[in-house]
Amino acid sequence: MRHQQILDKLAAGAVAPTARDEVRMLAQKSFFAARHVGLEGAQYADVVPAMKERWFFALDAARRPDASESDRMNAYRAAIAIAVSLHEVGLIDNELTELAIDGIHALNDAVWLGDDFLRRTDDMIALVRSAPAPLTRKPTTREVITFTRGGDLLAIRLRSCWVVAHVHLVDGPNAHPHLELYERTFAELPDPSEVVGTRAWGQTSEGRERANVTRLIVSGLRHLPDPAERIHLLASGVTVVPDSAHLYDERIVGTHVDVFELLEMASSVRSGSIVEDV
């Protein structure tokens, strides 16, 4: 059985293709970085921890006894998609593999995906438990596209708080959103009125007293709702931009980042802010 055949059986929706794209995005970077230091293939440390953190909230429903059946089944679908996509690029994680196998059984018990999925149970389990072949060439990803729009307000969920971003514009034919993060963080999902017009967050530079205006040009932020349950649309059509008067403006269009680097930037906001209750 092929990896794509398993992913195709996880039903229509954004979970499987998004998980596959994101694994391949990380594996592609790892593949080239590894070659520079004499290693072959994608490296576990470059790919697996980032995927587990990115999909933490989506996967968490499989472990929570209070989760609804729908949330649990979606979590299992995510686990299977990630485990299969990792295997496809030559990587395996025991925790994700066992969660994926639990998911295959749970989806079958709930008759969530139908008879064809049930008939291929043994084949799917055999594949994810087998030793994966190391990656020998750069994996491809889908065309870069986003369904965000200029004026969107995005709430980014971290483990301990929420960080909010304003989409200034989207370049190209729906390609990359240009984001700016707000300085204030929240213990719970905020109301847009508590965010709009407040101060922008800026990245600090060595030797400069004022932080820089920091705009991020993001790749990989395709779907809203986000299948990984990290990024949520808080409001749309917001015309008031973050207040950056306190920041040093180098007149740079923006810094290119992927969705994983966006989460790292959001964590930087958290580490330099006081979390506020709403």
PDB file of C-alpha atoms in Angstrom:
ATOM      1  CA  MET A   1       0.000   0.000   0.000  1.00  0.00           C
ATOM      2  CA  ARG A   2       1.283   3.486  -0.855  1.00  0.00           C
ATOM      3  CA  HIS A   3       1.380   6.486   1.447  1.00  0.00           C
ATOM      4  CA  GLN A   4      -0.863   8.556  -0.805  1.00  0.00           C
ATOM      5  CA  GLN A   5      -3.494   5.810  -0.818  1.00  0.00           C
ATOM      6  CA  ILE A   6      -3.771   6.022   2.975  1.00  0.00           C
ATOM      7  CA  LEU A   7      -3.972   9.812   2.906  1.00  0.00           C
ATOM      8  CA  ASP A   8      -6.688   9.636   0.238  1.00  0.00           C
ATOM      9  CA  LYS A   9      -8.750   7.358   2.507  1.00  0.00           C
ATOM     10  CA  LEU A  10      -8.838   9.938   5.317  1.00  0.00           C
ATOM     11  CA  ALA A  11     -11.766  11.653   3.533  1.00  0.00           C
ATOM     12  CA  ALA A  12     -12.062  15.051   1.926  1.00  0.00           C
ATOM     13  CA  GLY A  13     -10.878  18.062   3.862  1.00  0.00           C
ATOM     14  CA  ALA A  14      -7.737  19.999   4.649  1.00  0.00           C
ATOM     15  CA  VAL A  15      -6.185  17.830   7.381  1.00  0.00           C
ATOM     16  CA  ALA A  16      -4.320  15.227   5.298  1.00  0.00           C
ATOM     17  CA  PRO A  17      -3.020  17.499   2.503  1.00  0.00           C
ATOM     18  CA  THR A  18      -1.983  20.182   5.005  1.00  0.00           C
ATOM     19  CA  ALA A  19      -0.123  17.698   7.221  1.00  0.00           C
ATOM     20  CA  ARG A  20       1.629  16.252   4.175  1.00  0.00           C
ATOM     21  CA  ASP A  21       2.608  19.686   2.872  1.00  0.00           C
ATOM     22  CA  GLU A  22       3.990  20.737   6.242  1.00  0.00           C
ATOM     23  CA  VAL A  23       6.019  17.564   6.735  1.00  0.00           C
ATOM     24  CA  ARG A  24       7.440  17.991   3.243  1.00  0.00           C
ATOM     25  CA  MET A  25       8.205  21.669   3.856  1.00  0.00           C
ATOM     26  CA  LEU A  26      10.274  20.796   6.918  1.00  0.00           C
ATOM     27  CA  ALA A  27      11.822  17.725   5.292  1.00  0.00           C
ATOM     28  CA  GLN A  28      12.903  19.765   2.291  1.00  0.00           C
ATOM     29  CA  LYS A  29      14.773  22.258   4.486  1.00  0.00           C
ATOM     30  CA  SER A  30      16.259  19.453   6.573  1.00  0.00           C
ATOM     31  CA  PHE A  31      17.331  17.495   3.486  1.00  0.00           C
ATOM     32  CA  PHE A  32      19.502  20.332   2.182  1.00  0.00           C
ATOM     33  CA  ALA A  33      20.830  21.339   5.605  1.00  0.00           C
ATOM     34  CA  ALA A  34      21.853  17.735   6.287  1.00  0.00           C
ATOM     35  CA  ARG A  35      23.782  17.509   3.031  1.00  0.00           C
ATOM     36  CA  HIS A  36      25.890  20.508   4.030  1.00  0.00           C
ATOM     37  CA  VAL A  37      27.140  18.628   7.103  1.00  0.00           C
ATOM     38  CA  GLY A  38      27.599  15.258   5.401  1.00  0.00           C
ATOM     39  CA  LEU A  39      24.322  13.627   6.448  1.00  0.00           C
ATOM     40  CA  GLU A  40      21.725  11.982   4.243  1.00  0.00           C
ATOM     41  CA  GLY A  41      17.974  12.395   4.257  1.00  0.00           C
ATOM     42  CA  ALA A  42      15.660  14.494   6.420  1.00  0.00           C
ATOM     43  CA  GLN A  43      16.619  14.553  10.091  1.00  0.00           C
ATOM     44  CA  TYR A  44      14.192  13.673  12.894  1.00  0.00           C
ATOM     45  CA  ALA A  45      15.150  16.686  15.034  1.00  0.00           C
ATOM     46  CA  ASP A  46      14.391  19.103  12.197  1.00  0.00           C
ATOM     47  CA  VAL A  47      10.945  17.743  11.407  1.00  0.00           C
ATOM     48  CA  VAL A  48       9.173  15.721  14.094  1.00  0.00           C
ATOM     49  CA  PRO A  49       9.282  18.094  17.121  1.00  0.00           C
ATOM     50  CA  ALA A  50       8.068  20.989  14.972  1.00  0.00           C
ATOM     51  CA  MET A  51       5.162  18.942  13.590  1.00  0.00           C
ATOM     52  CA  LYS A  52       4.127  17.702  17.039  1.00  0.00           C
ATOM     53  CA  GLU A  53       4.122  21.254  18.386  1.00  0.00           C
ATOM     54  CA  ARG A  54       2.343  22.745  15.369  1.00  0.00           C
ATOM     55  CA  TRP A  55      -0.434  20.119  15.619  1.00  0.00           C
ATOM     56  CA  PHE A  56      -0.498  19.948  19.422  1.00  0.00           C
ATOM     57  CA  PHE A  57      -4.066  21.200  19.877  1.00  0.00           C
ATOM     58  CA  ALA A  58      -5.511  19.115  17.033  1.00  0.00           C
ATOM     59  CA  LEU A  59      -3.850  15.957  18.379  1.00  0.00           C
ATOM     60  CA  ASP A  60      -4.703  16.699  21.998  1.00  0.00           C
ATOM     61  CA  ALA A  61      -8.365  15.773  21.516  1.00  0.00           C
ATOM     62  CA  ALA A  62      -7.353  12.137  21.033  1.00  0.00           C
ATOM     63  CA  ARG A  63      -5.940  12.123  24.563  1.00  0.00           C
ATOM     64  CA  ARG A  64      -8.708  14.038  26.342  1.00  0.00           C
ATOM     65  CA  PRO A  65     -11.534  11.948  27.842  1.00  0.00           C
ATOM     66  CA  ASP A  66     -13.872  14.970  27.672  1.00  0.00           C
ATOM     67  CA  ALA A  67     -13.395  15.506  23.915  1.00  0.00           C
ATOM     68  CA  SER A  68     -16.396  15.037  21.640  1.00  0.00           C
ATOM     69  CA  GLU A  69     -16.441  12.085  19.248  1.00  0.00           C
ATOM     70  CA  SER A  70     -16.046  14.439  16.298  1.00  0.00           C
ATOM     71  CA  ASP A  71     -12.980  16.112  17.818  1.00  0.00           C
ATOM     72  CA  ARG A  72     -11.440  12.741  18.712  1.00  0.00           C
ATOM     73  CA  MET A  73     -11.966  11.346  15.213  1.00  0.00           C
ATOM     74  CA  ASN A  74     -10.449  14.478  13.650  1.00  0.00           C
ATOM     75  CA  ALA A  75      -7.480  14.154  16.015  1.00  0.00           C
ATOM     76  CA  TYR A  76      -6.980  10.551  14.940  1.00  0.00           C
ATOM     77  CA  ARG A  77      -7.168  11.553  11.284  1.00  0.00           C
ATOM     78  CA  ALA A  78      -4.465  14.151  11.956  1.00  0.00           C
ATOM     79  CA  ALA A  79      -2.280  11.585  13.735  1.00  0.00           C
ATOM     80  CA  ILE A  80      -2.580   9.137  10.844  1.00  0.00           C
ATOM     81  CA  ALA A  81      -1.860  11.866   8.281  1.00  0.00           C
ATOM     82  CA  ILE A  82       1.232  13.061  10.140  1.00  0.00           C
ATOM     83  CA  ALA A  83       2.590   9.568  10.845  1.00  0.00           C
ATOM     84  CA  VAL A  84       2.106   8.491   7.215  1.00  0.00           C
ATOM     85  CA  SER A  85       3.618  11.726   5.866  1.00  0.00           C
ATOM     86  CA  LEU A  86       6.638  11.344   8.154  1.00  0.00           C
ATOM     87  CA  HIS A  87       7.105   7.745   7.020  1.00  0.00           C
ATOM     88  CA  GLU A  88       6.969   8.917   3.416  1.00  0.00           C
ATOM     89  CA  VAL A  89      10.012  11.177   3.960  1.00  0.00           C
ATOM     90  CA  GLY A  90      11.973   8.520   5.832  1.00  0.00           C
ATOM     91  CA  LEU A  91      11.054   9.367   9.429  1.00  0.00           C
ATOM     92  CA  ILE A  92       9.175   7.627  12.218  1.00  0.00           C
ATOM     93  CA  ASP A  93       8.071   8.656  15.703  1.00  0.00           C
ATOM     94  CA  ASN A  94       6.919   5.923  18.066  1.00  0.00           C
ATOM     95  CA  GLU A  95       4.374   8.078  19.888  1.00  0.00           C
ATOM     96  CA  LEU A  96       2.740   9.293  16.673  1.00  0.00           C
ATOM     97  CA  THR A  97       2.835   5.801  15.167  1.00  0.00           C
ATOM     98  CA  GLU A  98       0.968   4.292  18.119  1.00  0.00           C
ATOM     99  CA  LEU A  99      -1.514   7.169  18.141  1.00  0.00           C
ATOM    100  CA  ALA A 100      -2.097   6.628  14.427  1.00  0.00           C
ATOM    101  CA  ILE A 101      -2.706   2.902  14.962  1.00  0.00           C
ATOM    102  CA  ASP A 102      -5.094   3.671  17.822  1.00  0.00           C
ATOM    103  CA  GLY A 103      -6.773   6.062  15.411  1.00  0.00           C
ATOM    104  CA  ILE A 104      -7.175   3.459  12.693  1.00  0.00           C
ATOM    105  CA  HIS A 105      -8.957   1.168  15.165  1.00  0.00           C
ATOM    106  CA  ALA A 106     -11.076   3.999  16.601  1.00  0.00           C
ATOM    107  CA  LEU A 107     -12.163   5.218  13.162  1.00  0.00           C
ATOM    108  CA  ASN A 108     -13.144   1.669  12.277  1.00  0.00           C
ATOM    109  CA  ASP A 109     -15.058   1.130  15.534  1.00  0.00           C
ATOM    110  CA  ALA A 110     -17.001   4.343  14.897  1.00  0.00           C
ATOM    111  CA  VAL A 111     -17.518   3.435  11.203  1.00  0.00           C
ATOM    112  CA  TRP A 112     -16.183   6.914  10.486  1.00  0.00           C
ATOM    113  CA  LEU A 113     -14.551   6.283   7.106  1.00  0.00           C
ATOM    114  CA  GLY A 114     -16.392   3.316   5.651  1.00  0.00           C
ATOM    115  CA  ASP A 115     -15.773  -0.285   4.599  1.00  0.00           C
ATOM    116  CA  ASP A 116     -12.830   0.327   2.257  1.00  0.00           C
ATOM    117  CA  PHE A 117     -10.827   1.904   5.087  1.00  0.00           C
ATOM    118  CA  LEU A 118     -11.716  -1.087   7.298  1.00  0.00           C
ATOM    119  CA  ARG A 119     -10.614  -3.613   4.654  1.00  0.00           C
ATOM    120  CA  ARG A 120      -7.152  -2.006   4.418  1.00  0.00           C
ATOM    121  CA  THR A 121      -6.542  -1.844   8.186  1.00  0.00           C
ATOM    122  CA  ASP A 122      -3.782  -4.458   8.274  1.00  0.00           C
ATOM    123  CA  ASP A 123      -2.025  -2.903   5.268  1.00  0.00           C
ATOM    124  CA  MET A 124      -2.073   0.572   6.820  1.00  0.00           C
ATOM    125  CA  ILE A 125      -0.745  -0.641  10.169  1.00  0.00           C
ATOM    126  CA  ALA A 126       1.987  -2.648   8.444  1.00  0.00           C
ATOM    127  CA  LEU A 127       3.143   0.411   6.528  1.00  0.00           C
ATOM    128  CA  VAL A 128       3.369   2.822   9.474  1.00  0.00           C
ATOM    129  CA  ARG A 129       5.168   0.182  11.582  1.00  0.00           C
ATOM    130  CA  SER A 130       7.686  -0.683   8.853  1.00  0.00           C
ATOM    131  CA  ALA A 131      11.157   0.851   8.670  1.00  0.00           C
ATOM    132  CA  PRO A 132      10.900   3.878   6.355  1.00  0.00           C
ATOM    133  CA  ALA A 133      13.232   4.355   3.392  1.00  0.00           C
ATOM    134  CA  PRO A 134      15.504   7.400   3.831  1.00  0.00           C
ATOM    135  CA  LEU A 135      14.703  10.451   1.730  1.00  0.00           C
ATOM    136  CA  THR A 136      16.941  10.570  -1.356  1.00  0.00           C
ATOM    137  CA  ARG A 137      15.600  13.616  -3.184  1.00  0.00           C
ATOM    138  CA  LYS A 138      13.854  16.885  -2.426  1.00  0.00           C
ATOM    139  CA  PRO A 139      10.148  16.368  -1.693  1.00  0.00           C
ATOM    140  CA  THR A 140       7.694  18.523  -3.595  1.00  0.00           C
ATOM    141  CA  THR A 141       4.884  20.604  -2.081  1.00  0.00           C
ATOM    142  CA  ARG A 142       1.700  22.097  -3.432  1.00  0.00           C
ATOM    143  CA  GLU A 143       1.512  25.579  -4.923  1.00  0.00           C
ATOM    144  CA  VAL A 144       1.740  28.373  -2.349  1.00  0.00           C
ATOM    145  CA  ILE A 145      -1.710  29.844  -1.774  1.00  0.00           C
ATOM    146  CA  THR A 146      -3.606  31.479   1.078  1.00  0.00           C
ATOM    147  CA  PHE A 147      -7.265  32.098   1.791  1.00  0.00           C
ATOM    148  CA  THR A 148      -6.483  34.970   4.169  1.00  0.00           C
ATOM    149  CA  ARG A 149      -7.323  38.530   3.088  1.00  0.00           C
ATOM    150  CA  GLY A 150      -6.011  41.998   3.783  1.00  0.00           C
ATOM    151  CA  GLY A 151      -7.704  43.344   6.916  1.00  0.00           C
ATOM    152  CA  ASP A 152      -8.015  39.924   8.566  1.00  0.00           C
ATOM    153  CA  LEU A 153      -7.262  39.742  12.269  1.00  0.00           C
ATOM    154  CA  LEU A 154      -5.733  36.368  13.145  1.00  0.00           C
ATOM    155  CA  ALA A 155      -5.557  34.911  16.653  1.00  0.00           C
ATOM    156  CA  ILE A 156      -2.574  32.579  17.123  1.00  0.00           C
ATOM    157  CA  ARG A 157      -3.003  30.030  19.898  1.00  0.00           C
ATOM    158  CA  LEU A 158       0.070  29.144  21.940  1.00  0.00           C
ATOM    159  CA  ARG A 159       0.252  26.755  24.881  1.00  0.00           C
ATOM    160  CA  SER A 160      -0.192  29.508  27.481  1.00  0.00           C
ATOM    161  CA  CYS A 161      -1.759  32.451  25.647  1.00  0.00           C
ATOM    162  CA  TRP A 162      -3.081  33.993  22.433  1.00  0.00           C
ATOM    163  CA  VAL A 163      -1.110  36.320  20.159  1.00  0.00           C
ATOM    164  CA  VAL A 164      -2.897  38.387  17.491  1.00  0.00           C
ATOM    165  CA  ALA A 165      -1.731  39.358  14.001  1.00  0.00           C
ATOM    166  CA  HIS A 166      -3.043  41.913  11.502  1.00  0.00           C
ATOM    167  CA  VAL A 167      -2.933  41.030   7.784  1.00  0.00           C
ATOM    168  CA  HIS A 168      -1.849  44.190   5.964  1.00  0.00           C
ATOM    169  CA  LEU A 169      -2.191  42.702   2.483  1.00  0.00           C
ATOM    170  CA  VAL A 170      -1.873  39.516   0.450  1.00  0.00           C
ATOM    171  CA  ASP A 171       0.599  39.629  -2.433  1.00  0.00           C
ATOM    172  CA  GLY A 172       0.483  37.867  -5.776  1.00  0.00           C
ATOM    173  CA  PRO A 173      -2.522  35.789  -6.776  1.00  0.00           C
ATOM    174  CA  ASN A 174      -3.492  34.858  -3.191  1.00  0.00           C
ATOM    175  CA  ALA A 175       0.075  33.857  -2.327  1.00  0.00           C
ATOM    176  CA  HIS A 176       1.573  35.348   0.856  1.00  0.00           C
ATOM    177  CA  PRO A 177      -0.133  37.298   3.643  1.00  0.00           C
ATOM    178  CA  HIS A 178       1.939  40.175   5.047  1.00  0.00           C
ATOM    179  CA  LEU A 179       1.404  40.126   8.826  1.00  0.00           C
ATOM    180  CA  GLU A 180       2.253  42.320  11.765  1.00  0.00           C
ATOM    181  CA  LEU A 181       1.958  41.003  15.318  1.00  0.00           C
ATOM    182  CA  TYR A 182       0.463  42.944  18.209  1.00  0.00           C
ATOM    183  CA  GLU A 183       2.436  43.476  21.393  1.00  0.00           C
ATOM    184  CA  ARG A 184      -0.322  42.520  23.822  1.00  0.00           C
ATOM    185  CA  THR A 185      -1.055  38.859  24.581  1.00  0.00           C
ATOM    186  CA  PHE A 186      -4.180  37.276  26.055  1.00  0.00           C
ATOM    187  CA  ALA A 187      -4.938  34.368  28.360  1.00  0.00           C
ATOM    188  CA  GLU A 188      -8.136  33.660  26.397  1.00  0.00           C
ATOM    189  CA  LEU A 189      -9.362  34.354  22.876  1.00  0.00           C
ATOM    190  CA  PRO A 190      -9.808  38.150  22.868  1.00  0.00           C
ATOM    191  CA  ASP A 191     -12.550  40.333  21.476  1.00  0.00           C
ATOM    192  CA  PRO A 192     -11.347  42.292  18.421  1.00  0.00           C
ATOM    193  CA  SER A 193     -12.152  45.577  20.195  1.00  0.00           C
ATOM    194  CA  GLU A 194      -9.403  44.820  22.727  1.00  0.00           C
ATOM    195  CA  VAL A 195      -6.798  44.467  20.010  1.00  0.00           C
ATOM    196  CA  VAL A 196      -7.502  46.912  17.172  1.00  0.00           C
ATOM    197  CA  GLY A 197      -5.380  50.054  17.354  1.00  0.00           C
ATOM    198  CA  THR A 198      -3.029  48.756  20.059  1.00  0.00           C
ATOM    199  CA  ARG A 199       0.750  48.689  19.783  1.00  0.00           C
ATOM    200  CA  ALA A 200       2.619  46.507  17.313  1.00  0.00           C
ATOM    201  CA  TRP A 201       5.295  44.086  18.437  1.00  0.00           C
ATOM    202  CA  GLY A 202       8.804  44.624  17.093  1.00  0.00           C
ATOM    203  CA  GLN A 203      11.907  42.474  16.976  1.00  0.00           C
ATOM    204  CA  THR A 204      14.921  43.823  18.857  1.00  0.00           C
ATOM    205  CA  SER A 205      18.318  44.344  17.235  1.00  0.00           C
ATOM    206  CA  GLU A 206      21.681  44.356  18.953  1.00  0.00           C
ATOM    207  CA  GLY A 207      23.011  47.875  19.417  1.00  0.00           C
ATOM    208  CA  ARG A 208      19.666  49.603  18.912  1.00  0.00           C
ATOM    209  CA  GLU A 209      17.514  50.902  21.751  1.00  0.00           C
ATOM    210  CA  ARG A 210      14.219  50.716  19.863  1.00  0.00           C
ATOM    211  CA  ALA A 211      12.805  47.487  18.452  1.00  0.00           C
ATOM    212  CA  ASN A 212      12.246  47.304  14.692  1.00  0.00           C
ATOM    213  CA  VAL A 213       8.995  47.404  12.785  1.00  0.00           C
ATOM    214  CA  THR A 214       8.539  43.679  12.026  1.00  0.00           C
ATOM    215  CA  ARG A 215       6.362  42.579   9.131  1.00  0.00           C
ATOM    216  CA  LEU A 216       6.252  38.913   8.199  1.00  0.00           C
ATOM    217  CA  ILE A 217       5.564  37.497   4.728  1.00  0.00           C
ATOM    218  CA  VAL A 218       4.191  34.050   5.473  1.00  0.00           C
ATOM    219  CA  SER A 219       4.289  30.850   3.409  1.00  0.00           C
ATOM    220  CA  GLY A 220       2.123  27.868   4.291  1.00  0.00           C
ATOM    221  CA  LEU A 221      -0.777  29.713   5.910  1.00  0.00           C
ATOM    222  CA  ARG A 222      -3.336  28.257   3.537  1.00  0.00           C
ATOM    223  CA  HIS A 223      -6.562  27.433   5.368  1.00  0.00           C
ATOM    224  CA  LEU A 224      -8.876  29.213   7.775  1.00  0.00           C
ATOM    225  CA  PRO A 225     -10.019  27.468   9.893  1.00  0.00           C
ATOM    226  CA  ASP A 226      -6.505  26.137  10.391  1.00  0.00           C
ATOM    227  CA  PRO A 227      -6.560  22.297  10.365  1.00  0.00           C
ATOM    228  CA  ALA A 228      -3.911  22.305  13.119  1.00  0.00           C
ATOM    229  CA  GLU A 229      -6.195  24.518  15.261  1.00  0.00           C
ATOM    230  CA  ARG A 230      -3.425  27.035  15.902  1.00  0.00           C
ATOM    231  CA  ILE A 231      -4.604  30.033  13.862  1.00  0.00           C
ATOM    232  CA  HIS A 232      -8.140  31.405  14.022  1.00  0.00           C
ATOM    233  CA  LEU A 233      -9.907  34.210  12.153  1.00  0.00           C
ATOM    234  CA  LEU A 234     -10.820  36.783  14.802  1.00  0.00           C
ATOM    235  CA  ALA A 235     -12.221  39.502  12.515  1.00  0.00           C
ATOM    236  CA  SER A 236     -12.097  40.647   8.896  1.00  0.00           C
ATOM    237  CA  GLY A 237     -12.147  44.016   7.146  1.00  0.00           C
ATOM    238  CA  VAL A 238     -10.090  45.700   9.891  1.00  0.00           C
ATOM    239  CA  THR A 239      -8.694  48.957   8.462  1.00  0.00           C
ATOM    240  CA  VAL A 240      -6.906  50.272  11.578  1.00  0.00           C
ATOM    241  CA  VAL A 241      -3.348  48.934  11.507  1.00  0.00           C
ATOM    242  CA  PRO A 242      -1.221  48.189  14.588  1.00  0.00           C
ATOM    243  CA  ASP A 243       0.381  51.259  16.170  1.00  0.00           C
ATOM    244  CA  SER A 244       4.109  51.137  15.348  1.00  0.00           C
ATOM    245  CA  ALA A 245       5.031  54.708  16.327  1.00  0.00           C
ATOM    246  CA  HIS A 246       7.294  53.408  19.107  1.00  0.00           C
ATOM    247  CA  LEU A 247       9.283  51.189  16.707  1.00  0.00           C
ATOM    248  CA  TYR A 248      12.229  51.953  14.435  1.00  0.00           C
ATOM    249  CA  ASP A 249      11.187  51.642  10.783  1.00  0.00           C
ATOM    250  CA  GLU A 250      13.924  50.382   8.449  1.00  0.00           C
ATOM    251  CA  ARG A 251      11.491  50.598   5.498  1.00  0.00           C
ATOM    252  CA  ILE A 252      11.785  46.872   4.825  1.00  0.00           C
ATOM    253  CA  VAL A 253       8.851  45.286   3.011  1.00  0.00           C
ATOM    254  CA  GLY A 254       8.995  42.237   5.269  1.00  0.00           C
ATOM    255  CA  THR A 255      10.796  39.071   6.306  1.00  0.00           C
ATOM    256  CA  HIS A 256       9.872  35.789   4.627  1.00  0.00           C
ATOM    257  CA  VAL A 257       8.888  33.084   7.138  1.00  0.00           C
ATOM    258  CA  ASP A 258       6.976  29.824   7.008  1.00  0.00           C
ATOM    259  CA  VAL A 259       4.108  28.913   9.322  1.00  0.00           C
ATOM    260  CA  PHE A 260       6.498  27.217  11.769  1.00  0.00           C
ATOM    261  CA  GLU A 261       8.662  30.334  11.991  1.00  0.00           C
ATOM    262  CA  LEU A 262       5.499  32.398  12.471  1.00  0.00           C
ATOM    263  CA  LEU A 263       4.724  30.350  15.589  1.00  0.00           C
ATOM    264  CA  GLU A 264       8.281  30.941  16.827  1.00  0.00           C
ATOM    265  CA  MET A 265       7.815  34.687  16.323  1.00  0.00           C
ATOM    266  CA  ALA A 266       4.523  34.534  18.203  1.00  0.00           C
ATOM    267  CA  SER A 267       6.332  32.774  21.051  1.00  0.00           C
ATOM    268  CA  SER A 268       8.815  35.668  21.108  1.00  0.00           C
ATOM    269  CA  VAL A 269       5.899  38.036  21.648  1.00  0.00           C
ATOM    270  CA  ARG A 270       4.724  35.893  24.549  1.00  0.00           C
ATOM    271  CA  SER A 271       8.161  35.770  26.185  1.00  0.00           C
ATOM    272  CA  GLY A 272       8.401  39.554  26.179  1.00  0.00           C
ATOM    273  CA  SER A 273       4.855  40.317  27.266  1.00  0.00           C
ATOM    274  CA  ILE A 274       2.605  40.115  30.283  1.00  0.00           C
ATOM    275  CA  VAL A 275      -0.303  37.774  29.557  1.00  0.00           C
ATOM    276  CA  GLU A 276      -3.562  39.645  30.102  1.00  0.00           C
ATOM    277  CA  ASP A 277      -6.927  38.158  30.976  1.00  0.00           C
ATOM    278  CA  VAL A 278      -9.949  39.179  28.945  1.00  0.00           C
TER     279      VAL A 278
END
